[in-house]
XYZ file of C-alpha atoms in Angstrom:
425
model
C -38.827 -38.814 -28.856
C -35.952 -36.862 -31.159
C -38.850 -34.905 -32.395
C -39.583 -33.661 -28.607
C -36.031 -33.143 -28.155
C -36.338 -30.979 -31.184
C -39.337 -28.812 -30.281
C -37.816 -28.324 -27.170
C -34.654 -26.702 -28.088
C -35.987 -25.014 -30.582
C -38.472 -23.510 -27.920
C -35.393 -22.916 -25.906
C -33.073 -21.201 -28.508
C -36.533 -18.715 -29.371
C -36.617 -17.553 -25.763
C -33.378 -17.444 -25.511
C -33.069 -15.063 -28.876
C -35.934 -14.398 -29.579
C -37.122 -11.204 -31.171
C -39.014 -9.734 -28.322
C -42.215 -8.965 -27.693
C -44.672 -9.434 -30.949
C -48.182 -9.051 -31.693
C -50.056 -6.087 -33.314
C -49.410 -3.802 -29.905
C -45.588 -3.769 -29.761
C -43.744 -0.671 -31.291
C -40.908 -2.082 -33.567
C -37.400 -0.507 -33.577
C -34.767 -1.372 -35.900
C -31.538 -1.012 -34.623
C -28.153 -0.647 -36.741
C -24.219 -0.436 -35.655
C -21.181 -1.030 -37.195
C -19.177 -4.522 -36.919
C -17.081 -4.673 -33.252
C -17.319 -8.265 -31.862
C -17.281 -7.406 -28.422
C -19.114 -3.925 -28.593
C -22.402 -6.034 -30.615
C -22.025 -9.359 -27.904
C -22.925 -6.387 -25.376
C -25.328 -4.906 -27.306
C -27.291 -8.027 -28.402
C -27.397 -8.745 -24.440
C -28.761 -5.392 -24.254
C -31.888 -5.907 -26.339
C -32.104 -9.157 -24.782
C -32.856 -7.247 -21.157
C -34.698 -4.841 -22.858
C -37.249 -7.505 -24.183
C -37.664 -8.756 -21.040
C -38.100 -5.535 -19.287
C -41.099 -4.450 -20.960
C -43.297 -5.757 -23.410
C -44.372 -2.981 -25.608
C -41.653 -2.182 -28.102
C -39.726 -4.856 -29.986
C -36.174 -4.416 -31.454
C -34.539 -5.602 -34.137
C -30.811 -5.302 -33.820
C -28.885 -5.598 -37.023
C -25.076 -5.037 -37.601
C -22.862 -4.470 -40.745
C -19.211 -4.244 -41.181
C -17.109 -1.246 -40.749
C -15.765 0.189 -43.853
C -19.396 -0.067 -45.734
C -21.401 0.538 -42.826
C -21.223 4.711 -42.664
C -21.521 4.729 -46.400
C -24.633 2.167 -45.929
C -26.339 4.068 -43.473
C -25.778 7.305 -45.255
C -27.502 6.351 -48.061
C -30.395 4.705 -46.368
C -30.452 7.985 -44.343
C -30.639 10.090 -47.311
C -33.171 8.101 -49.318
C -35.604 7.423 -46.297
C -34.978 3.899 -46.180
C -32.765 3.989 -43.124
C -33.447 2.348 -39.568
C -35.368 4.085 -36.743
C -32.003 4.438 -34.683
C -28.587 4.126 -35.779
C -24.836 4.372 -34.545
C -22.716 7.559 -35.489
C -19.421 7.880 -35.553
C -18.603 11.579 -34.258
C -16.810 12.752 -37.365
C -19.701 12.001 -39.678
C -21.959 14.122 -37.216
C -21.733 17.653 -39.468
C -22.603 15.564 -42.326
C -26.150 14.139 -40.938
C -26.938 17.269 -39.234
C -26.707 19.158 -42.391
C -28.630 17.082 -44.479
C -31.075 16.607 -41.595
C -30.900 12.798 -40.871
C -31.355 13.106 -37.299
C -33.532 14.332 -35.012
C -32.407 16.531 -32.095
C -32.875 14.272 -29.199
C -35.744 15.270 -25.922
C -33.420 15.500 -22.951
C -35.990 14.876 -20.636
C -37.242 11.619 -22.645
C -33.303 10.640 -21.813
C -33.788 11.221 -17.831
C -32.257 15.284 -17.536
C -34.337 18.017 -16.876
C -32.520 20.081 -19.714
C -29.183 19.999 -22.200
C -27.238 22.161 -19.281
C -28.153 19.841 -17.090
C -27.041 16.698 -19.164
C -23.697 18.773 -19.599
C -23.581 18.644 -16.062
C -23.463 15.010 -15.992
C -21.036 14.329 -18.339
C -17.015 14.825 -18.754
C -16.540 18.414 -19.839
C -16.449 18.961 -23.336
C -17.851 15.231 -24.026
C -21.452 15.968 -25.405
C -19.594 19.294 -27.683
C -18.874 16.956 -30.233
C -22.710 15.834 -30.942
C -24.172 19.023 -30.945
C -25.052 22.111 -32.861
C -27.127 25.004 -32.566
C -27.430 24.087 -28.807
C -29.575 20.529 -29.725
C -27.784 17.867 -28.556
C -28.202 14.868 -31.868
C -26.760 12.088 -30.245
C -26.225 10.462 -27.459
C -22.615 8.765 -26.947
C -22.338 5.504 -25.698
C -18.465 5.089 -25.647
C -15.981 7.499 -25.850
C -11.727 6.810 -27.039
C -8.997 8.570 -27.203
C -5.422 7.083 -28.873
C -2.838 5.716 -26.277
C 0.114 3.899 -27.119
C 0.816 0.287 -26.399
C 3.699 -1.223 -26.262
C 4.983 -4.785 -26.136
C 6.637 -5.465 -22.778
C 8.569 -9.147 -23.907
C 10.185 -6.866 -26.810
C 11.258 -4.395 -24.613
C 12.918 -6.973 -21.601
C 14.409 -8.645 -25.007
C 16.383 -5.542 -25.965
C 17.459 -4.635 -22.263
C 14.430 -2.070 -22.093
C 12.478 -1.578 -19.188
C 9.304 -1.291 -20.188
C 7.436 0.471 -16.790
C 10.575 2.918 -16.902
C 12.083 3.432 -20.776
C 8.747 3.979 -22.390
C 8.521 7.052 -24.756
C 7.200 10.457 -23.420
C 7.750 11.853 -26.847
C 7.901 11.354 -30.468
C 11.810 12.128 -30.570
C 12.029 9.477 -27.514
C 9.960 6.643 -29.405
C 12.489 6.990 -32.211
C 15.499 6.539 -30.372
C 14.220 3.786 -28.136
C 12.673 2.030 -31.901
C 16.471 1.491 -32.930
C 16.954 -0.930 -30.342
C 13.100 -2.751 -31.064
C 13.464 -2.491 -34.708
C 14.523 -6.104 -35.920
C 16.176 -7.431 -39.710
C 17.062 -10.515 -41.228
C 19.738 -9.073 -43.848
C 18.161 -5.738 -45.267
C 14.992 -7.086 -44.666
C 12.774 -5.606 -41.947
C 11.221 -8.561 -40.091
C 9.552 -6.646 -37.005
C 8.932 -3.039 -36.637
C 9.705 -1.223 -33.772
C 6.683 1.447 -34.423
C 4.439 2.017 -37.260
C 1.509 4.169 -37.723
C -1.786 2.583 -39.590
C -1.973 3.170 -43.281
C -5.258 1.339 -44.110
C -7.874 3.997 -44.093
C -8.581 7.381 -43.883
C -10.292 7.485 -40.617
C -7.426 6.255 -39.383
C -5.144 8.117 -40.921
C -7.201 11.567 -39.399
C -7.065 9.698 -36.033
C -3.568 9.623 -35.663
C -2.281 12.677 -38.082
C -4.370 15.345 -36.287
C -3.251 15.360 -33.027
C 0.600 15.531 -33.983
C -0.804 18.140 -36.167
C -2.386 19.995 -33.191
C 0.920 19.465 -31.064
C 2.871 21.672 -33.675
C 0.335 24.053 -33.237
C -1.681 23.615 -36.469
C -4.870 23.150 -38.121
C -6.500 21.142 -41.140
C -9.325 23.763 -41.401
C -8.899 27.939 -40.530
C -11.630 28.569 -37.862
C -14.232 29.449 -40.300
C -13.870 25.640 -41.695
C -14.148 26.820 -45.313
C -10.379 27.293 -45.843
C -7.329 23.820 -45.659
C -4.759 25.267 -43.730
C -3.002 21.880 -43.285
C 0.061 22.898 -45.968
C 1.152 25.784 -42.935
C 4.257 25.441 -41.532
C 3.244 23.272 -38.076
C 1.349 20.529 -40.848
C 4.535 20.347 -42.856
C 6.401 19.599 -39.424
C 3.990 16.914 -38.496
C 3.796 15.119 -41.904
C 7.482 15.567 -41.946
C 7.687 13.401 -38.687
C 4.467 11.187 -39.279
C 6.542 9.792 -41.973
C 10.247 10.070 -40.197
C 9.902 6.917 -38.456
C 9.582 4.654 -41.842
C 12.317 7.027 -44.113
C 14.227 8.847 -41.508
C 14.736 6.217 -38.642
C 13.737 3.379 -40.599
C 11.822 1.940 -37.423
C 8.789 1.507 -39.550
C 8.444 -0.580 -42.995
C 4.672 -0.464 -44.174
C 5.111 -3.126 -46.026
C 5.653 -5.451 -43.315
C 2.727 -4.621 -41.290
C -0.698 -6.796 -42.078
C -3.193 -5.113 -40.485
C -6.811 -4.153 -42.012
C -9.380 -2.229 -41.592
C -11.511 -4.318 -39.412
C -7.959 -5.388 -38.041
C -6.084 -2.604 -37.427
C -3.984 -3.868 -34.545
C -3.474 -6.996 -35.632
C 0.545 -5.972 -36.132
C 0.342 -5.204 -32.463
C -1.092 -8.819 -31.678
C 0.911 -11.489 -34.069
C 3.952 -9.504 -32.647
C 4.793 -7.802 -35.737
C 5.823 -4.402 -34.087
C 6.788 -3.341 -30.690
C 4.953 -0.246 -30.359
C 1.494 0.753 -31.746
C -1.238 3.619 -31.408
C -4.680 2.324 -31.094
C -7.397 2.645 -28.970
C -9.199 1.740 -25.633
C -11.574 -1.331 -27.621
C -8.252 -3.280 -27.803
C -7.892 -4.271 -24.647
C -11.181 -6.215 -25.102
C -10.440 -7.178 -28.678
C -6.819 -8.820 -27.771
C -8.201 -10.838 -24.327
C -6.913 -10.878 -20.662
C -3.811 -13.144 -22.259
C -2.777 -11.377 -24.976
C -2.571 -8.473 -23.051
C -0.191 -10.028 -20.434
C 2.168 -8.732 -22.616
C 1.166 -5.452 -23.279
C 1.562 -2.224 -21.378
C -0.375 1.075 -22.611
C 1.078 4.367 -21.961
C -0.249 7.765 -22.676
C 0.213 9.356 -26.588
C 3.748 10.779 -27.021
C 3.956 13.945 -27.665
C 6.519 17.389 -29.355
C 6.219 18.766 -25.860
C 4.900 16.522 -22.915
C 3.982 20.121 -21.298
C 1.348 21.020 -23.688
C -0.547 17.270 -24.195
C -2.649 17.068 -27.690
C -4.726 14.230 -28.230
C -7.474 12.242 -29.729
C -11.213 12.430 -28.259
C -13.684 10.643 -30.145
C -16.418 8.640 -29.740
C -19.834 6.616 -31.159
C -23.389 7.434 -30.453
C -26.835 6.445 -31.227
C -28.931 8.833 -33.430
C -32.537 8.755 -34.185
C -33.980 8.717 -37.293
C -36.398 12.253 -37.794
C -38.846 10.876 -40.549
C -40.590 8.270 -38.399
C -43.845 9.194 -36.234
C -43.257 10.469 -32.671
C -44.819 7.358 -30.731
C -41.538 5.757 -32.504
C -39.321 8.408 -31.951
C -40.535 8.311 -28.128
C -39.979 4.652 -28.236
C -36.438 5.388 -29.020
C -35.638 7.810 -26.654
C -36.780 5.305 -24.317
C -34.479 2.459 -25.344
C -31.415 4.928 -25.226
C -32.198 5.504 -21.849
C -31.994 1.709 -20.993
C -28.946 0.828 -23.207
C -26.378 3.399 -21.084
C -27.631 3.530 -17.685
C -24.870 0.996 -16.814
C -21.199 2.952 -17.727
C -19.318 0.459 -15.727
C -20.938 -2.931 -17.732
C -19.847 -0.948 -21.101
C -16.252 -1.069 -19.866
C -16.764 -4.262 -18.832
C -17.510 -5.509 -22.177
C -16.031 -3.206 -24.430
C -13.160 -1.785 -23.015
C -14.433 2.097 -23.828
C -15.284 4.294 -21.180
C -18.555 5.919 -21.335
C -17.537 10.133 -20.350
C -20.133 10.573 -17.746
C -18.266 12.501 -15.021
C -16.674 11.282 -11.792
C -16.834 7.782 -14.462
C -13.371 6.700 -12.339
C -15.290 6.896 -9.153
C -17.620 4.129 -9.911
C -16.787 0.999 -7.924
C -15.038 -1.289 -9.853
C -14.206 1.036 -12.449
C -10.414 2.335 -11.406
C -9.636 -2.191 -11.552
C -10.133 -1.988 -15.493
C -6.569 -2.025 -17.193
C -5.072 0.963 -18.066
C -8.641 2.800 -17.529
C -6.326 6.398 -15.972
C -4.345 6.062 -18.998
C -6.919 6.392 -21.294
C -8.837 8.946 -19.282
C -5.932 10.859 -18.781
C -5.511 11.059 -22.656
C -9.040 11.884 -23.490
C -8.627 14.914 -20.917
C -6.454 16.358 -23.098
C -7.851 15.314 -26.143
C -9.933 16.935 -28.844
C -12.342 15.698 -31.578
C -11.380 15.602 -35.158
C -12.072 18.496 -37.411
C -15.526 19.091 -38.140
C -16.876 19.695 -40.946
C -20.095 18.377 -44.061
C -16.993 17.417 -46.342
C -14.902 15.238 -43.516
C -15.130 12.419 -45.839
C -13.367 14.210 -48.712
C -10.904 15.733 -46.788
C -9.733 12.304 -44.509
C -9.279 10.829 -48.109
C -7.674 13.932 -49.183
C -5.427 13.669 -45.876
C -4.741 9.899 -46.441
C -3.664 10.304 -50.285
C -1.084 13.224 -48.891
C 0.389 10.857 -46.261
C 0.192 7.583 -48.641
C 2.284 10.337 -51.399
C 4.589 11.094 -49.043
C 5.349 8.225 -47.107
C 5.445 5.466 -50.270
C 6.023 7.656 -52.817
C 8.753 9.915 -50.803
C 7.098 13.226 -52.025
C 8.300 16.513 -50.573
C 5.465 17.327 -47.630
C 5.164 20.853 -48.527
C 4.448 19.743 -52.407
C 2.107 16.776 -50.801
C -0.221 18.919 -48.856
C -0.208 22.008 -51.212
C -2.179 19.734 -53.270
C -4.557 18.087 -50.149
C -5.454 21.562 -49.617
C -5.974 22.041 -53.314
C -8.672 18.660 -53.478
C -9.796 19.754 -49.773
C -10.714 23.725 -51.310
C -12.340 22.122 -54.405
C -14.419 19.797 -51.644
C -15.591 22.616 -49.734
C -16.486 25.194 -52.483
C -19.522 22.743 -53.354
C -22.633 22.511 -52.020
């Protein structure tokens, strides 16, 4: 009898993850993404649906963890070893359209008659940031901007209230931090605000727009020149790093966080106030985020907003036939034709326009916040070299916020490592 039981559930757990539709006839995909628990739950549901949709193309979903992923798919990319459709960060998109490891995607194998009228459908601006030439290379499937959230307990605690005394700008969050900030002795036990310091993605993703709000640049417009050690990227280094040695609101080395945590400050209760983006509401949980409120990015001057807009998309790989290629187009199609179930299980909003209209949608927490601040937001510099320059960036901050180095002297030399980066080939 145990070894019907057996056969049975193991017949159960096959159809219930099974790898789709085999035999000889099927077109196999392979599908890759970067680690994000509640982002690959809704994608392995996905392919699930898809299986069962149709029965002539089988895919293989496969996921890797963030910090090697973009290197691991580069590589596979650039030695012709990599998957038949991938996920794409925006900032890396210069990169893989140079070295041609993507193909520009058919808008009418996606469902629009043309790339104006797939504009058309989308929030404005939101396709700019996968395209070049006029050939749109991938297709986004969540967009995210940074918004700030706060921790509403902390601020009842120090007589704060938190739907009124939140911070509009930068000089607001540090004068509302003094009464967060908490010490045992000299010791700083919870910060009241603290910016990320574990990668260079991040780093980009929360310097730039402060750098924008000053009026500045990291690149000149032809993007072949740093222009980050001007004037307005002193200013916003100067105050990126105020709140730890001017304020002393900020202590990096109380914070915990990592790369695949980043927030986790934000959720052991660590700091008061934190910039992150729209994915945490689904990474913390309904409870957890009883006791969080999220409020647009502060800014130098609330009258001219700067923020973030960025965003991850799938890509398809240009060295496999076209009855593969087709294939993919086809499953793109399928994986985003529901915007509101991606916000459902993610927490990102997908920027297809009148995306607040959509029943249901306007009930998801804090969903006009974060629209609001990807209205205004803009994506990260582009360029082949981002890579070298965010770690050029992040060494500048890391200089000047541990070591205490003068900003100017800090970012005369980014630019230096930044020039040498984009005088190669």
């Amino acid at each position: 009898m145990w070894r019907i039981r057996l056969v049975l559930a193991l017949l159960i757990a096959g159809l219930a993850s099974g790898p789709g539709p085999a035999g000889a006839q099927a077109t196999k995909l392979t599908w890759w993404e970067h680690a994000n628990p509640p982002h690959n739950e809704y994608s392995k549901e996905l392919v699930a649906r898809y299986h069962r949709a149709q029965s002539k193309v089988a895919v293989s979903y496969e996921v890797f963890p963030m910090t090697p992923y973009f290197k691991k798919v580069t590589v596979a990319m650039s030695t012709k070893t990599g998957p038949d459709i991938f996920t794409v960060m925006d900032p890396l998109m210069p990169t893989f359209i140079e070295k041609k490891m993507m193909v520009p995607l058919d808008p009418r194998s996606l469902g629009h008659a043309s790339i104006d009228d797939m504009k058309s459908k989308y929030l404005p601006g939101a396709l700019d940031g996968y395209m070049a030439e006029g050939k749109l290379y991938a297709l986004p499937i969540v967009s995210g901007t940074m918004s700030l959230y706060l921790n509403k307990r902390h601020f009842e605690e120090a007589g704060l209230d938190p739907d009124k005394d939140y911070p509009q700008t930068w000089d607001q969050l540090a004068r509302i931090g003094k009464k967060l900030v908490k010490f045992e002795g000299d010791k700083m036990v919870r910060e009241a605000f603290d910016f990320a310091m574990h990668s260079s993605s991040w780093t980009m993703s929360q310097f730039e727009p402060i750098l924008r709000q000053f009026g500045g640049s990291t690149l000149d417009p032809t993007g072949r020149k740093c222009t980050v050690n001007s004037e307005a990227g002193v200013k916003a280094m100067r105050l990126r790093a105020s709140f730890a040695l001017e304020h002393k609101i900020s202590d990096p080395t109380v914070s915990v966080a990592t790369h695949p945590l980043p927030a986790e400050d934000l959720a052991q209760g660590r700091v008061s106030m934190f910039v992150t983006h729209p994915g945490s509401v689904a990474q913390f949980g309904p409870e957890k985020m009883k006791d969080l409120k999220v409020v647009s990015l502060p800014q130098v001057d609330p009258q001219k907003p700067v923020t973030h807009f960025y965003g991850f998309a799938l890509a398809v790989n240009p060295d496999i036939p076209a009855d593969r290629q087709k294939a993919a187009h086809g499953l793109m199609r399928f994986l985003i034709q529901n915007p509101k179930e991606w916000l459902e299980h993610t927490a990102y909003p997908l920027p297809v326009k009148n995306f607040l209209e959509i029943p249901g949608v306007r009930s998801h927490p804090y969903i006009d916040v974060f629209i609001q601040d990807m209205s205004t937001g803009r994506f990260v510099t582009r360029s082949p070299k981002f890579t070298e320059i965010a770690d050029a960036m992040h060494r500048a901050m890391e200089r000047v916020v541990l070591n205490r180095v003068d900003p100017k002297r800090s970012l005369d030399q980014a630019c230096q490592e930044i020039d040498l980066a984009l005088s190669k080939p």
